[in-house]
PDB file of C-alpha atoms in Angstrom:
ATOM      1  CA  MET V  67     -44.122 -45.106  80.042  1.00  0.00           C
ATOM      2  CA  THR V  68     -46.485 -47.787  78.759  1.00  0.00           C
ATOM      3  CA  ALA V  69     -47.417 -50.858  80.730  1.00  0.00           C
ATOM      4  CA  GLY V  70     -49.660 -53.879  80.888  1.00  0.00           C
ATOM      5  CA  ILE V  71     -50.571 -55.932  83.951  1.00  0.00           C
ATOM      6  CA  GLY V  72     -49.767 -59.618  83.977  1.00  0.00           C
ATOM      7  CA  VAL V  73     -49.551 -62.497  86.453  1.00  0.00           C
ATOM      8  CA  MET V  74     -46.559 -64.576  87.448  1.00  0.00           C
ATOM      9  CA  MET V  75     -47.918 -68.112  87.208  1.00  0.00           C
ATOM     10  CA  TYR V  76     -46.215 -69.258  90.403  1.00  0.00           C
ATOM     11  CA  THR V  77     -49.106 -67.405  92.069  1.00  0.00           C
ATOM     12  CA  VAL V  78     -51.624 -69.908  90.639  1.00  0.00           C
ATOM     13  CA  LEU V  79     -49.325 -72.849  89.968  1.00  0.00           C
ATOM     14  CA  ASP V  80     -51.426 -75.433  91.822  1.00  0.00           C
ATOM     15  CA  GLN V  81     -54.614 -74.220  90.154  1.00  0.00           C
ATOM     16  CA  ALA V  82     -53.009 -74.197  86.692  1.00  0.00           C
ATOM     17  CA  ARG V  83     -51.601 -77.699  87.046  1.00  0.00           C
ATOM     18  CA  ALA V  84     -55.077 -78.902  87.960  1.00  0.00           C
ATOM     19  CA  ASP V  85     -56.877 -76.930  85.207  1.00  0.00           C
ATOM     20  CA  LEU V  86     -54.598 -74.984  82.872  1.00  0.00           C
ATOM     21  CA  GLU V  87     -57.203 -73.631  80.469  1.00  0.00           C
ATOM     22  CA  GLY V  88     -59.700 -72.794  83.207  1.00  0.00           C
ATOM     23  CA  THR V  89     -57.090 -70.942  85.266  1.00  0.00           C
ATOM     24  CA  LEU V  90     -55.943 -68.838  82.328  1.00  0.00           C
ATOM     25  CA  ALA V  91     -59.547 -68.027  81.465  1.00  0.00           C
ATOM     26  CA  ARG V  92     -60.146 -66.792  85.031  1.00  0.00           C
ATOM     27  CA  LEU V  93     -57.109 -64.515  84.858  1.00  0.00           C
ATOM     28  CA  ALA V  94     -58.278 -63.063  81.554  1.00  0.00           C
ATOM     29  CA  ALA V  95     -61.779 -62.556  82.971  1.00  0.00           C
ATOM     30  CA  ILE V  96     -60.359 -60.463  85.810  1.00  0.00           C
ATOM     31  CA  GLY V  97     -58.681 -58.268  83.205  1.00  0.00           C
ATOM     32  CA  TYR V  98     -55.077 -59.431  83.216  1.00  0.00           C
ATOM     33  CA  LEU V  99     -53.458 -59.137  79.829  1.00  0.00           C
ATOM     34  CA  GLY V 100     -50.447 -61.434  80.073  1.00  0.00           C
ATOM     35  CA  ILE V 101     -48.652 -64.110  82.037  1.00  0.00           C
ATOM     36  CA  GLU V 102     -45.110 -65.032  82.903  1.00  0.00           C
ATOM     37  CA  THR V 103     -44.906 -68.825  82.888  1.00  0.00           C
ATOM     38  CA  TYR V 104     -43.510 -70.849  85.768  1.00  0.00           C
ATOM     39  CA  GLY V 105     -43.557 -74.629  86.093  1.00  0.00           C
ATOM     40  CA  LEU V 106     -46.074 -75.130  83.283  1.00  0.00           C
ATOM     41  CA  VAL V 107     -43.894 -76.119  80.335  1.00  0.00           C
ATOM     42  CA  GLU V 108     -42.295 -78.879  82.380  1.00  0.00           C
ATOM     43  CA  HIS V 109     -45.748 -80.157  83.386  1.00  0.00           C
ATOM     44  CA  PHE V 110     -47.756 -79.836  80.152  1.00  0.00           C
ATOM     45  CA  GLY V 111     -45.169 -79.364  77.407  1.00  0.00           C
ATOM     46  CA  PRO V 112     -44.658 -76.160  75.420  1.00  0.00           C
ATOM     47  CA  ALA V 113     -47.296 -76.771  72.729  1.00  0.00           C
ATOM     48  CA  ARG V 114     -50.231 -77.131  75.112  1.00  0.00           C
ATOM     49  CA  VAL V 115     -49.180 -74.129  77.185  1.00  0.00           C
ATOM     50  CA  ARG V 116     -48.732 -72.008  74.057  1.00  0.00           C
ATOM     51  CA  ASP V 117     -52.159 -72.970  72.753  1.00  0.00           C
ATOM     52  CA  ALA V 118     -53.848 -72.410  76.117  1.00  0.00           C
ATOM     53  CA  ILE V 119     -52.397 -68.906  76.397  1.00  0.00           C
ATOM     54  CA  ALA V 120     -53.646 -68.057  72.905  1.00  0.00           C
ATOM     55  CA  THR V 121     -57.108 -69.511  73.576  1.00  0.00           C
ATOM     56  CA  ALA V 122     -57.433 -67.371  76.703  1.00  0.00           C
ATOM     57  CA  GLY V 123     -56.520 -64.271  74.703  1.00  0.00           C
ATOM     58  CA  LEU V 124     -53.507 -63.626  76.909  1.00  0.00           C
ATOM     59  CA  THR V 125     -49.974 -62.616  76.017  1.00  0.00           C
ATOM     60  CA  LEU V 126     -46.876 -64.577  76.964  1.00  0.00           C
ATOM     61  CA  THR V 127     -44.873 -61.755  78.503  1.00  0.00           C
ATOM     62  CA  SER V 128     -41.891 -63.928  79.458  1.00  0.00           C
ATOM     63  CA  ALA V 129     -40.960 -67.362  80.742  1.00  0.00           C
ATOM     64  CA  HIS V 130     -39.367 -68.070  84.103  1.00  0.00           C
ATOM     65  CA  ALA V 131     -36.745 -70.543  82.915  1.00  0.00           C
ATOM     66  CA  PRO V 132     -33.104 -71.366  83.709  1.00  0.00           C
ATOM     67  CA  PHE V 133     -30.453 -69.336  81.959  1.00  0.00           C
ATOM     68  CA  PRO V 134     -29.550 -71.163  78.737  1.00  0.00           C
ATOM     69  CA  ALA V 135     -25.892 -71.709  79.573  1.00  0.00           C
ATOM     70  CA  GLY V 136     -23.717 -74.777  79.931  1.00  0.00           C
ATOM     71  CA  PRO V 137     -24.521 -78.243  78.594  1.00  0.00           C
ATOM     72  CA  ASP V 138     -28.316 -77.844  78.768  1.00  0.00           C
ATOM     73  CA  ALA V 139     -28.408 -74.506  76.953  1.00  0.00           C
ATOM     74  CA  GLU V 140     -29.705 -75.691  73.588  1.00  0.00           C
ATOM     75  CA  LYS V 141     -32.318 -77.959  75.163  1.00  0.00           C
ATOM     76  CA  ILE V 142     -33.652 -75.017  77.198  1.00  0.00           C
ATOM     77  CA  LEU V 143     -33.740 -72.789  74.138  1.00  0.00           C
ATOM     78  CA  ASP V 144     -35.477 -75.461  72.043  1.00  0.00           C
ATOM     79  CA  ARG V 145     -38.208 -75.894  74.648  1.00  0.00           C
ATOM     80  CA  TYR V 146     -38.941 -72.209  75.116  1.00  0.00           C
ATOM     81  CA  GLU V 147     -38.625 -71.372  71.444  1.00  0.00           C
ATOM     82  CA  GLU V 148     -41.437 -73.874  70.861  1.00  0.00           C
ATOM     83  CA  LEU V 149     -43.426 -72.131  73.589  1.00  0.00           C
ATOM     84  CA  GLY V 150     -42.969 -68.851  71.721  1.00  0.00           C
ATOM     85  CA  ALA V 151     -41.125 -67.086  74.538  1.00  0.00           C
ATOM     86  CA  GLU V 152     -39.168 -63.998  73.573  1.00  0.00           C
ATOM     87  CA  VAL V 153     -37.639 -63.455  77.033  1.00  0.00           C
ATOM     88  CA  LEU V 154     -36.316 -66.023  79.533  1.00  0.00           C
ATOM     89  CA  VAL V 155     -36.139 -64.815  83.131  1.00  0.00           C
ATOM     90  CA  TRP V 156     -33.923 -66.272  85.857  1.00  0.00           C
ATOM     91  CA  SER V 157     -31.686 -65.343  88.808  1.00  0.00           C
ATOM     92  CA  MET V 158     -28.284 -65.989  90.262  1.00  0.00           C
ATOM     93  CA  GLU V 159     -28.037 -67.928  93.518  1.00  0.00           C
ATOM     94  CA  ARG V 160     -27.852 -66.154  96.878  1.00  0.00           C
ATOM     95  CA  GLU V 161     -24.285 -67.387  97.543  1.00  0.00           C
ATOM     96  CA  GLU V 162     -23.171 -65.830  94.261  1.00  0.00           C
ATOM     97  CA  PHE V 163     -23.434 -62.459  95.996  1.00  0.00           C
ATOM     98  CA  ASP V 164     -21.031 -63.327  98.814  1.00  0.00           C
ATOM     99  CA  SER V 165     -18.122 -61.495  97.154  1.00  0.00           C
ATOM    100  CA  PRO V 166     -17.321 -59.399  94.070  1.00  0.00           C
ATOM    101  CA  GLU V 167     -15.471 -62.374  92.575  1.00  0.00           C
ATOM    102  CA  ALA V 168     -18.481 -64.631  93.091  1.00  0.00           C
ATOM    103  CA  ILE V 169     -20.630 -62.031  91.338  1.00  0.00           C
ATOM    104  CA  ARG V 170     -18.239 -61.925  88.386  1.00  0.00           C
ATOM    105  CA  ARG V 171     -18.305 -65.699  88.029  1.00  0.00           C
ATOM    106  CA  GLY V 172     -22.099 -65.743  88.189  1.00  0.00           C
ATOM    107  CA  VAL V 173     -22.516 -63.007  85.612  1.00  0.00           C
ATOM    108  CA  GLU V 174     -20.313 -64.963  83.200  1.00  0.00           C
ATOM    109  CA  ARG V 175     -23.077 -67.576  83.112  1.00  0.00           C
ATOM    110  CA  VAL V 176     -25.762 -64.933  82.561  1.00  0.00           C
ATOM    111  CA  ASN V 177     -23.775 -63.355  79.740  1.00  0.00           C
ATOM    112  CA  GLU V 178     -23.254 -66.722  78.070  1.00  0.00           C
ATOM    113  CA  ALA V 179     -27.020 -67.177  78.226  1.00  0.00           C
ATOM    114  CA  ALA V 180     -27.599 -63.727  76.702  1.00  0.00           C
ATOM    115  CA  GLU V 181     -25.327 -64.588  73.789  1.00  0.00           C
ATOM    116  CA  ARG V 182     -26.921 -67.973  73.173  1.00  0.00           C
ATOM    117  CA  ALA V 183     -30.435 -66.545  73.413  1.00  0.00           C
ATOM    118  CA  ALA V 184     -29.583 -63.727  70.995  1.00  0.00           C
ATOM    119  CA  ALA V 185     -28.589 -66.316  68.387  1.00  0.00           C
ATOM    120  CA  ARG V 186     -32.214 -67.548  68.520  1.00  0.00           C
ATOM    121  CA  GLY V 187     -33.730 -64.066  68.430  1.00  0.00           C
ATOM    122  CA  MET V 188     -34.495 -64.284  72.154  1.00  0.00           C
ATOM    123  CA  ARG V 189     -33.327 -62.400  75.234  1.00  0.00           C
ATOM    124  CA  VAL V 190     -32.671 -63.160  78.869  1.00  0.00           C
ATOM    125  CA  ALA V 191     -33.814 -61.003  81.763  1.00  0.00           C
ATOM    126  CA  TYR V 192     -32.214 -60.882  85.185  1.00  0.00           C
ATOM    127  CA  HIS V 193     -34.610 -61.257  88.135  1.00  0.00           C
ATOM    128  CA  ASN V 194     -33.357 -60.138  91.537  1.00  0.00           C
ATOM    129  CA  HIS V 195     -34.036 -61.341  95.039  1.00  0.00           C
ATOM    130  CA  PHE V 196     -32.828 -59.487  98.158  1.00  0.00           C
ATOM    131  CA  ALA V 197     -29.106 -60.376  98.365  1.00  0.00           C
ATOM    132  CA  GLU V 198     -28.349 -58.170  95.362  1.00  0.00           C
ATOM    133  CA  PHE V 199     -29.302 -55.172  97.508  1.00  0.00           C
ATOM    134  CA  SER V 200     -28.352 -56.261 101.024  1.00  0.00           C
ATOM    135  CA  GLN V 201     -24.775 -57.124 100.069  1.00  0.00           C
ATOM    136  CA  VAL V 202     -22.466 -54.097  99.780  1.00  0.00           C
ATOM    137  CA  PHE V 203     -18.796 -54.104  98.766  1.00  0.00           C
ATOM    138  CA  GLY V 204     -16.672 -50.966  99.011  1.00  0.00           C
ATOM    139  CA  GLY V 205     -19.752 -48.798  99.241  1.00  0.00           C
ATOM    140  CA  GLN V 206     -21.308 -50.340  96.122  1.00  0.00           C
ATOM    141  CA  ARG V 207     -24.344 -52.597  96.167  1.00  0.00           C
ATOM    142  CA  ALA V 208     -23.947 -56.043  94.670  1.00  0.00           C
ATOM    143  CA  TYR V 209     -26.765 -55.200  92.250  1.00  0.00           C
ATOM    144  CA  ASP V 210     -24.766 -52.335  90.785  1.00  0.00           C
ATOM    145  CA  LEU V 211     -21.739 -54.587  90.382  1.00  0.00           C
ATOM    146  CA  LEU V 212     -23.934 -57.078  88.549  1.00  0.00           C
ATOM    147  CA  LEU V 213     -25.384 -54.424  86.241  1.00  0.00           C
ATOM    148  CA  ASP V 214     -21.905 -53.105  85.397  1.00  0.00           C
ATOM    149  CA  LEU V 215     -20.895 -56.603  84.233  1.00  0.00           C
ATOM    150  CA  LEU V 216     -24.151 -57.611  82.566  1.00  0.00           C
ATOM    151  CA  ASP V 217     -24.230 -58.029  78.792  1.00  0.00           C
ATOM    152  CA  ASP V 218     -26.128 -55.195  77.105  1.00  0.00           C
ATOM    153  CA  ARG V 219     -28.343 -57.768  75.395  1.00  0.00           C
ATOM    154  CA  ALA V 220     -29.768 -58.801  78.761  1.00  0.00           C
ATOM    155  CA  VAL V 221     -32.704 -56.863  80.161  1.00  0.00           C
ATOM    156  CA  VAL V 222     -33.953 -56.558  83.729  1.00  0.00           C
ATOM    157  CA  GLU V 223     -36.960 -57.810  85.634  1.00  0.00           C
ATOM    158  CA  LEU V 224     -37.003 -55.817  88.870  1.00  0.00           C
ATOM    159  CA  ASP V 225     -38.642 -57.581  91.781  1.00  0.00           C
ATOM    160  CA  ALA V 226     -39.451 -54.409  93.648  1.00  0.00           C
ATOM    161  CA  TYR V 227     -40.622 -56.245  96.761  1.00  0.00           C
ATOM    162  CA  TRP V 228     -37.379 -58.159  97.273  1.00  0.00           C
ATOM    163  CA  ALA V 229     -35.399 -55.003  96.484  1.00  0.00           C
ATOM    164  CA  ARG V 230     -37.223 -53.325  99.371  1.00  0.00           C
ATOM    165  CA  LEU V 231     -36.473 -56.288 101.634  1.00  0.00           C
ATOM    166  CA  GLY V 232     -32.800 -55.838 100.709  1.00  0.00           C
ATOM    167  CA  GLY V 233     -32.894 -52.230 101.896  1.00  0.00           C
ATOM    168  CA  ALA V 234     -33.385 -50.393  98.584  1.00  0.00           C
ATOM    169  CA  ASP V 235     -36.011 -47.876  97.509  1.00  0.00           C
ATOM    170  CA  PRO V 236     -37.734 -49.612  94.571  1.00  0.00           C
ATOM    171  CA  ALA V 237     -38.810 -46.323  92.990  1.00  0.00           C
ATOM    172  CA  GLU V 238     -35.236 -45.053  92.998  1.00  0.00           C
ATOM    173  CA  VAL V 239     -33.923 -48.334  91.571  1.00  0.00           C
ATOM    174  CA  LEU V 240     -36.561 -48.323  88.851  1.00  0.00           C
ATOM    175  CA  ALA V 241     -35.750 -44.758  87.867  1.00  0.00           C
ATOM    176  CA  ARG V 242     -32.025 -45.560  87.656  1.00  0.00           C
ATOM    177  CA  LEU V 243     -32.634 -48.639  85.525  1.00  0.00           C
ATOM    178  CA  GLY V 244     -34.413 -46.579  82.873  1.00  0.00           C
ATOM    179  CA  ASN V 245     -34.885 -48.398  79.579  1.00  0.00           C
ATOM    180  CA  ARG V 246     -33.029 -51.440  80.859  1.00  0.00           C
ATOM    181  CA  VAL V 247     -36.045 -52.668  82.835  1.00  0.00           C
ATOM    182  CA  ARG V 248     -38.792 -54.470  80.938  1.00  0.00           C
ATOM    183  CA  PHE V 249     -40.680 -56.186  83.755  1.00  0.00           C
ATOM    184  CA  VAL V 250     -41.551 -55.256  87.346  1.00  0.00           C
ATOM    185  CA  HIS V 251     -42.697 -57.894  89.811  1.00  0.00           C
ATOM    186  CA  VAL V 252     -45.398 -56.350  91.967  1.00  0.00           C
ATOM    187  CA  LYS V 253     -46.119 -57.803  95.423  1.00  0.00           C
ATOM    188  CA  ASP V 254     -47.325 -56.423  98.731  1.00  0.00           C
ATOM    189  CA  GLY V 255     -46.755 -57.444 102.296  1.00  0.00           C
ATOM    190  CA  PRO V 256     -44.481 -56.742 105.265  1.00  0.00           C
ATOM    191  CA  ALA V 257     -41.160 -57.174 103.397  1.00  0.00           C
ATOM    192  CA  VAL V 258     -39.349 -58.497 106.459  1.00  0.00           C
ATOM    193  CA  SER V 259     -38.629 -62.174 105.660  1.00  0.00           C
ATOM    194  CA  TYR V 260     -37.812 -63.911 102.391  1.00  0.00           C
ATOM    195  CA  GLU V 261     -38.964 -67.290 103.688  1.00  0.00           C
ATOM    196  CA  GLN V 262     -41.964 -66.332 105.833  1.00  0.00           C
ATOM    197  CA  ASP V 263     -43.637 -63.187 104.492  1.00  0.00           C
ATOM    198  CA  VAL V 264     -47.354 -63.625 103.839  1.00  0.00           C
ATOM    199  CA  MET V 265     -48.501 -61.495 100.917  1.00  0.00           C
ATOM    200  CA  VAL V 266     -51.619 -59.352 100.737  1.00  0.00           C
ATOM    201  CA  PRO V 267     -53.443 -57.918  97.711  1.00  0.00           C
ATOM    202  CA  ILE V 268     -51.587 -55.060  96.058  1.00  0.00           C
ATOM    203  CA  GLY V 269     -52.441 -51.779  97.766  1.00  0.00           C
ATOM    204  CA  GLU V 270     -53.367 -53.394 101.087  1.00  0.00           C
ATOM    205  CA  GLY V 271     -49.820 -53.510 102.430  1.00  0.00           C
ATOM    206  CA  PRO V 272     -47.197 -50.871 103.269  1.00  0.00           C
ATOM    207  CA  ILE V 273     -45.659 -50.430  99.814  1.00  0.00           C
ATOM    208  CA  ASP V 274     -46.510 -47.222  97.968  1.00  0.00           C
ATOM    209  CA  TRP V 275     -47.026 -48.771  94.552  1.00  0.00           C
ATOM    210  CA  ALA V 276     -48.454 -45.613  92.998  1.00  0.00           C
ATOM    211  CA  ARG V 277     -45.159 -43.840  93.707  1.00  0.00           C
ATOM    212  CA  THR V 278     -43.003 -46.823  92.735  1.00  0.00           C
ATOM    213  CA  LEU V 279     -44.690 -47.556  89.425  1.00  0.00           C
ATOM    214  CA  ALA V 280     -44.769 -43.873  88.493  1.00  0.00           C
ATOM    215  CA  ALA V 281     -40.969 -43.988  88.185  1.00  0.00           C
ATOM    216  CA  PRO V 282     -40.030 -43.346  84.562  1.00  0.00           C
ATOM    217  CA  SER V 283     -38.578 -46.133  82.428  1.00  0.00           C
ATOM    218  CA  GLY V 284     -39.045 -47.753  79.060  1.00  0.00           C
ATOM    219  CA  PRO V 285     -41.989 -49.941  77.958  1.00  0.00           C
ATOM    220  CA  ARG V 286     -42.641 -52.598  80.550  1.00  0.00           C
ATOM    221  CA  TRP V 287     -45.007 -55.089  82.124  1.00  0.00           C
ATOM    222  CA  HIS V 288     -46.207 -54.947  85.720  1.00  0.00           C
ATOM    223  CA  ILE V 289     -46.386 -58.606  86.783  1.00  0.00           C
ATOM    224  CA  VAL V 290     -48.322 -59.462  89.938  1.00  0.00           C
ATOM    225  CA  GLU V 291     -46.842 -62.241  92.050  1.00  0.00           C
ATOM    226  CA  LEU V 292     -48.366 -63.256  95.384  1.00  0.00           C
ATOM    227  CA  GLU V 293     -46.315 -66.126  96.747  1.00  0.00           C
ATOM    228  CA  ARG V 294     -48.044 -66.899 100.053  1.00  0.00           C
ATOM    229  CA  LEU V 295     -51.586 -65.854 100.931  1.00  0.00           C
ATOM    230  CA  HIS V 296     -54.113 -66.309 103.719  1.00  0.00           C
ATOM    231  CA  ILE V 297     -57.052 -65.496 101.434  1.00  0.00           C
ATOM    232  CA  ASP V 298     -58.391 -66.965  98.188  1.00  0.00           C
ATOM    233  CA  THR V 299     -55.803 -66.525  95.439  1.00  0.00           C
ATOM    234  CA  PHE V 300     -58.200 -65.314  92.743  1.00  0.00           C
ATOM    235  CA  GLU V 301     -59.813 -62.854  95.145  1.00  0.00           C
ATOM    236  CA  ALA V 302     -56.351 -61.474  95.947  1.00  0.00           C
ATOM    237  CA  LEU V 303     -55.569 -61.210  92.251  1.00  0.00           C
ATOM    238  CA  ARG V 304     -58.850 -59.410  91.554  1.00  0.00           C
ATOM    239  CA  ARG V 305     -58.280 -56.885  94.333  1.00  0.00           C
ATOM    240  CA  SER V 306     -54.693 -56.385  93.166  1.00  0.00           C
ATOM    241  CA  TYR V 307     -55.819 -55.764  89.590  1.00  0.00           C
ATOM    242  CA  ASP V 308     -58.517 -53.316  90.685  1.00  0.00           C
ATOM    243  CA  HIS V 309     -55.996 -51.391  92.770  1.00  0.00           C
ATOM    244  CA  LEU V 310     -53.454 -51.122  89.976  1.00  0.00           C
ATOM    245  CA  VAL V 311     -55.934 -50.182  87.270  1.00  0.00           C
ATOM    246  CA  GLY V 312     -57.646 -47.723  89.617  1.00  0.00           C
ATOM    247  CA  ARG V 313     -54.348 -45.874  89.877  1.00  0.00           C
ATOM    248  CA  GLY V 314     -53.646 -45.835  86.162  1.00  0.00           C
ATOM    249  CA  CYS V 315     -50.943 -48.493  86.283  1.00  0.00           C
ATOM    250  CA  GLN V 316     -52.093 -50.209  83.090  1.00  0.00           C
ATOM    251  CA  LEU V 317     -51.976 -48.334  79.818  1.00  0.00           C
ATOM    252  CA  ILE V 318     -52.694 -49.309  76.233  1.00  0.00           C
ATOM    253  CA  GLY V 319     -49.478 -49.396  74.271  1.00  0.00           C
ATOM    254  CA  MET V 320     -47.592 -52.453  75.416  1.00  0.00           C
ATOM    255  CA  ILE V 321     -50.279 -54.923  76.282  1.00  0.00           C
ATOM    256  CA  SER V 322     -49.658 -57.692  73.795  1.00  0.00           C
ATOM    257  CA  GLY V 323     -45.984 -58.543  74.122  1.00  0.00           C
ATOM    258  CA  PRO V 324     -42.494 -57.594  75.268  1.00  0.00           C
ATOM    259  CA  ALA V 325     -42.095 -55.439  72.152  1.00  0.00           C
ATOM    260  CA  ASP V 326     -44.582 -52.695  71.336  1.00  0.00           C
ATOM    261  CA  VAL V 327     -47.042 -54.733  69.297  1.00  0.00           C
ATOM    262  CA  PRO V 328     -50.632 -53.478  69.028  1.00  0.00           C
ATOM    263  CA  ALA V 329     -53.132 -55.487  71.011  1.00  0.00           C
ATOM    264  CA  SER V 330     -56.060 -57.177  69.330  1.00  0.00           C
ATOM    265  CA  ASN V 331     -59.282 -55.211  69.150  1.00  0.00           C
ATOM    266  CA  ASP V 332     -61.127 -57.493  71.553  1.00  0.00           C
ATOM    267  CA  ARG V 333     -58.403 -57.157  74.201  1.00  0.00           C
ATOM    268  CA  ILE V 334     -58.356 -53.357  73.817  1.00  0.00           C
ATOM    269  CA  THR V 335     -62.155 -53.257  74.074  1.00  0.00           C
ATOM    270  CA  GLY V 336     -62.081 -55.350  77.225  1.00  0.00           C
ATOM    271  CA  PHE V 337     -59.342 -53.173  78.659  1.00  0.00           C
ATOM    272  CA  ARG V 338     -61.316 -49.988  77.972  1.00  0.00           C
ATOM    273  CA  ARG V 339     -64.353 -51.463  79.682  1.00  0.00           C
ATOM    274  CA  SER V 340     -62.177 -52.258  82.683  1.00  0.00           C
ATOM    275  CA  MET V 341     -60.839 -48.708  82.753  1.00  0.00           C
ATOM    276  CA  ALA V 342     -64.399 -47.377  82.552  1.00  0.00           C
ATOM    277  CA  ARG V 343     -65.333 -49.430  85.621  1.00  0.00           C
ATOM    278  CA  HIS V 344     -62.590 -47.590  87.471  1.00  0.00           C
ATOM    279  CA  GLY V 345     -63.574 -44.133  86.295  1.00  0.00           C
ATOM    280  CA  GLN V 346     -60.801 -43.764  83.695  1.00  0.00           C
ATOM    281  CA  THR V 347     -60.973 -43.199  79.954  1.00  0.00           C
TER     282      THR V 347
END
């Protein structure tokens, strides 16, 4: 398994909208290698966001963007193709997991998006919340029904925290997904309420991330997302990064993009220095 550590930009959305370039520079200075965009393209336009990511020396791991299906599909693809996104990440709605038939109808939209994205040389990734795991039909979790119906061209972004809230063991889910998973959202906190949970830095909550992220799978990104905090956001991100790197959760090999593309020498050098700080070589 190879992995890089990135940040989901919802975590620093307010900061990025106030100072895009400065926020990305701070993430890179901590040691993060990539970002998943959220709410930036709509605010700044794809060209500025693309240039700011490159200037910071970061990688665009993926873009959190609506599935390109229905009448707006080509407009969505145009926008994120200009950004340079290779993978568009989105979810189905909670009510779409109320029945097996609702799941089938929802997956039709995802599969249409996978087909349209493939025509542009792009992919879609499915991001879960908790209903996929809490809803069970005939002894089968809704998430498994979804995966059975999902187009093979679609990949998976596992939000391990919400999977736990839904009653699943994230490590077991990750191991079963195998090469299908390309991104893992990493959060920490009580995992008791979707609307009210307050997050803490990774490693300071109850989730055993060392065990979870040791689960075997294909090349992937570990993407830190801290949605609600009672401490400074950048301090939480620094402590999260230190925890993950200190446990060997970031490895050279897939640190410049969704496909195994070698990282630039300066990013590898910076990464090695970071590993040295944590007693790893």
